[in-house]
Short mmCIF file of C-alpha atoms in Angstrom, two decimals:
data_model
loop_
_atom_site.label_atom_id
_atom_site.label_comp_id
_atom_site.label_asym_id
_atom_site.label_seq_id
_atom_site.Cartn_x
_atom_site.Cartn_y
_atom_site.Cartn_z
CA ASP A 6 -12.21 -15.82 4.91
CA PRO A 7 -9.07 -18.01 4.89
CA ASP A 8 -7.75 -16.52 1.62
CA ARG A 9 -7.91 -13.01 3.03
CA ILE A 10 -6.25 -14.04 6.30
CA GLY A 11 -3.51 -15.80 4.33
CA TRP A 12 -2.98 -12.71 2.20
CA ILE A 13 -2.77 -10.45 5.26
CA LEU A 14 -0.16 -12.74 6.78
CA GLN A 15 1.84 -12.71 3.53
CA VAL A 16 1.83 -8.91 3.41
CA GLN A 17 2.94 -8.78 7.03
CA SER A 18 5.77 -11.23 6.40
CA VAL A 19 6.94 -9.20 3.36
CA ARG A 20 6.97 -6.09 5.55
CA ILE A 21 9.04 -7.86 8.20
CA GLU A 22 11.42 -9.33 5.58
CA SER A 23 11.89 -5.86 4.08
CA MET A 24 12.78 -4.43 7.46
CA ALA A 25 15.12 -7.37 8.17
CA ALA A 26 16.95 -6.52 4.92
CA GLY A 27 17.54 -2.97 6.15
CA GLY A 28 14.46 -1.35 4.62
CA LYS A 29 12.30 1.18 6.39
CA CYS A 30 8.55 0.94 6.59
CA ALA A 31 5.97 3.72 6.82
CA VAL A 32 2.54 2.56 7.95
CA VAL A 33 -0.44 4.82 7.19
CA LEU A 34 -3.20 4.29 9.74
CA PRO A 35 -6.94 4.69 9.07
CA CYS A 36 -7.38 5.90 12.66
CA GLY A 37 -5.61 7.79 15.42
CA ILE A 38 -1.96 6.99 16.03
CA ASN A 39 -2.84 5.23 19.29
CA GLU A 40 -5.51 2.96 17.72
CA ILE A 41 -3.61 0.14 16.03
CA TYR A 42 -6.09 -1.87 13.98
CA PRO A 43 -6.58 -4.73 14.28
CA LYS A 44 -5.21 -4.98 17.83
CA SER A 45 -3.40 -8.18 16.83
CA ASN A 46 -1.08 -6.00 14.69
CA GLN A 47 0.29 -4.12 17.70
CA TRP A 48 3.50 -6.15 17.48
CA ILE A 49 3.97 -5.10 13.85
CA ALA A 50 3.63 -1.42 14.78
CA GLU A 51 6.21 -1.89 17.52
CA GLU A 52 8.59 -3.68 15.15
CA VAL A 53 8.22 -0.96 12.50
CA LEU A 54 9.16 1.68 15.07
CA LYS A 55 12.07 -0.38 16.46
CA GLN A 56 13.50 -0.69 12.96
CA GLY A 57 13.43 3.07 12.33
CA GLY A 58 10.14 3.19 10.44
CA CYS A 59 7.16 5.34 11.30
CA LEU A 60 3.41 5.32 11.85
CA ILE A 61 1.48 8.05 10.06
CA SER A 62 -2.06 9.26 10.69
CA GLU A 63 -4.04 12.29 9.61
CA TYR A 64 -6.45 11.76 12.52
CA PRO A 65 -6.24 12.90 16.14
CA GLU A 66 -5.52 10.41 18.89
CA GLY A 67 -8.52 8.34 19.85
CA THR A 68 -10.07 8.38 16.35
CA ARG A 69 -11.49 4.89 15.74
CA PRO A 70 -11.09 3.13 12.40
CA GLU A 71 -14.19 3.47 10.22
CA LYS A 72 -14.76 1.93 6.80
CA TYR A 73 -14.51 5.27 4.93
CA ARG A 74 -11.20 6.09 6.61
CA PHE A 75 -9.57 3.11 4.96
CA VAL A 76 -10.39 4.66 1.57
CA GLN A 77 -8.98 8.00 2.72
CA ARG A 78 -5.84 6.22 3.90
CA ASP A 79 -5.43 4.67 0.44
CA ARG A 80 -5.06 8.21 -0.95
CA LEU A 81 -2.06 8.80 1.31
CA GLN A 82 -0.50 5.41 0.66
CA SER A 83 -0.45 5.92 -3.09
CA GLY A 84 0.58 9.55 -2.74
CA MET A 85 3.66 8.58 -0.72
CA SER A 86 4.66 5.94 -3.25
CA GLN A 87 6.67 6.09 -6.45
CA GLY A 88 4.38 3.43 -7.85
CA VAL A 89 1.61 1.04 -6.92
CA LEU A 90 1.81 -2.66 -7.75
CA VAL A 91 -1.48 -4.54 -7.44
CA VAL A 92 -0.86 -8.21 -6.85
CA GLU A 93 -4.45 -9.48 -6.82
CA ALA A 94 -7.71 -7.57 -6.59
CA MET A 95 -11.39 -7.95 -7.22
CA GLU A 96 -13.04 -5.11 -9.13
CA LYS A 97 -15.06 -4.03 -6.08
CA SER A 98 -12.24 -4.09 -3.53
CA GLY A 99 -10.38 -1.60 -1.40
CA THR A 100 -7.26 -2.18 -3.46
CA MET A 101 -8.99 -0.59 -6.42
CA HIS A 102 -9.35 2.65 -4.42
CA THR A 103 -5.58 2.75 -4.07
CA ALA A 104 -5.18 2.11 -7.80
CA GLU A 105 -7.65 4.90 -8.63
CA TYR A 106 -5.77 7.35 -6.42
CA ALA A 107 -2.45 6.25 -7.94
CA LYS A 108 -3.78 7.02 -11.42
CA LYS A 109 -5.11 10.44 -10.34
CA GLN A 110 -1.77 11.23 -8.66
CA ASN A 111 0.21 10.22 -11.75
CA ARG A 112 1.93 7.33 -10.00
CA ARG A 113 3.26 4.39 -11.95
CA LEU A 114 0.63 1.68 -11.79
CA ALA A 115 1.26 -2.02 -12.42
CA CYS A 116 -0.56 -5.25 -11.78
CA TYR A 117 0.04 -8.94 -12.12
CA TYR A 118 -1.45 -10.48 -15.24
CA HIS A 119 -5.04 -11.44 -14.48
CA GLY A 120 -4.70 -14.86 -16.12
CA LEU A 121 -2.30 -15.94 -13.37
CA LEU A 122 -4.67 -15.20 -10.49
CA LYS A 123 -7.75 -16.50 -8.69
CA TYR A 124 -9.31 -13.14 -7.72
CA SER A 125 -8.47 -11.04 -10.74
CA THR A 126 -11.43 -8.98 -11.95
CA GLY A 127 -9.70 -5.86 -10.61
CA ASN A 128 -6.45 -6.73 -12.35
CA ASN A 129 -8.34 -7.15 -15.60
CA VAL A 130 -9.83 -3.64 -15.19
CA LEU A 131 -6.39 -2.21 -14.42
CA GLU A 132 -4.93 -3.81 -17.54
CA ASN A 133 -7.69 -2.65 -19.88
CA LEU A 134 -9.05 0.64 -18.51
CA TYR A 135 -6.17 2.03 -16.48
CA GLN A 136 -3.37 1.02 -18.86
CA ALA A 137 -1.41 -0.40 -15.94
CA ALA A 138 1.90 -2.06 -16.70
CA VAL A 139 1.24 -5.80 -16.72
CA ILE A 140 3.60 -8.07 -14.81
CA LYS A 141 3.83 -11.54 -16.35
CA THR A 142 7.46 -12.46 -15.71
CA ASN A 143 10.25 -11.80 -13.23
CA GLU A 144 11.84 -9.60 -15.88
CA ASP A 145 8.66 -7.49 -16.08
CA LEU A 146 8.75 -7.07 -12.31
CA GLU A 147 12.44 -6.12 -12.29
CA ASN A 148 11.85 -3.56 -15.05
CA TYR A 149 8.93 -2.01 -13.16
CA LEU A 150 10.90 -1.80 -9.91
CA CYS A 151 13.86 -0.21 -11.70
CA GLU A 152 11.53 2.27 -13.40
CA ILE A 153 9.98 3.48 -10.15
CA ALA A 154 13.33 3.53 -8.34
CA ASP A 155 14.63 6.09 -10.86
CA ILE A 156 11.74 8.55 -10.60
CA GLU A 157 12.55 10.83 -7.70
CA GLU A 158 14.44 11.03 -4.48
CA TYR A 159 13.25 13.09 -1.56
CA THR A 160 15.33 14.68 1.15
CA GLN A 161 14.10 15.43 4.65
CA LEU A 162 14.24 19.16 5.31
CA SER A 163 14.78 20.66 8.71
CA PHE A 164 14.54 24.27 9.81
CA ASP A 165 16.26 26.01 12.66
CA PHE A 166 13.86 28.45 14.25
CA VAL A 167 15.27 31.26 16.35
#
């Protein structure tokens, strides 16, 4: 599906641009840490690590990606986030799993206005049933990003064991 491939490439380029701007990236894998999926994304995993980011998995090495593990991964992705912004989703899509977890985990949930999009049945559900913040303008987006930036800050703890 050309639209899906285009979307995947856009997400990858945003990730790379974020890292180029000094951001860090945490990638949650739906498989073992040594099973980059798809294999064509190996270079992205290497770039994330080179830039000080990390790869995270709840599975032992050698665990292959299975469809249900992607849903489980969505739970971790939303749980690690201050908020979840859905750009474009169909009602029966994997993105909606992430949105559902975000709502259960009391994360700030937002979506682009469904009238602006081609594949928007999921966005429509988020607007009406999930009471997601609706992004229609650049100002809406800036407000949402400022809102989630002010929520919490975490500090890495370390322990010295004797």
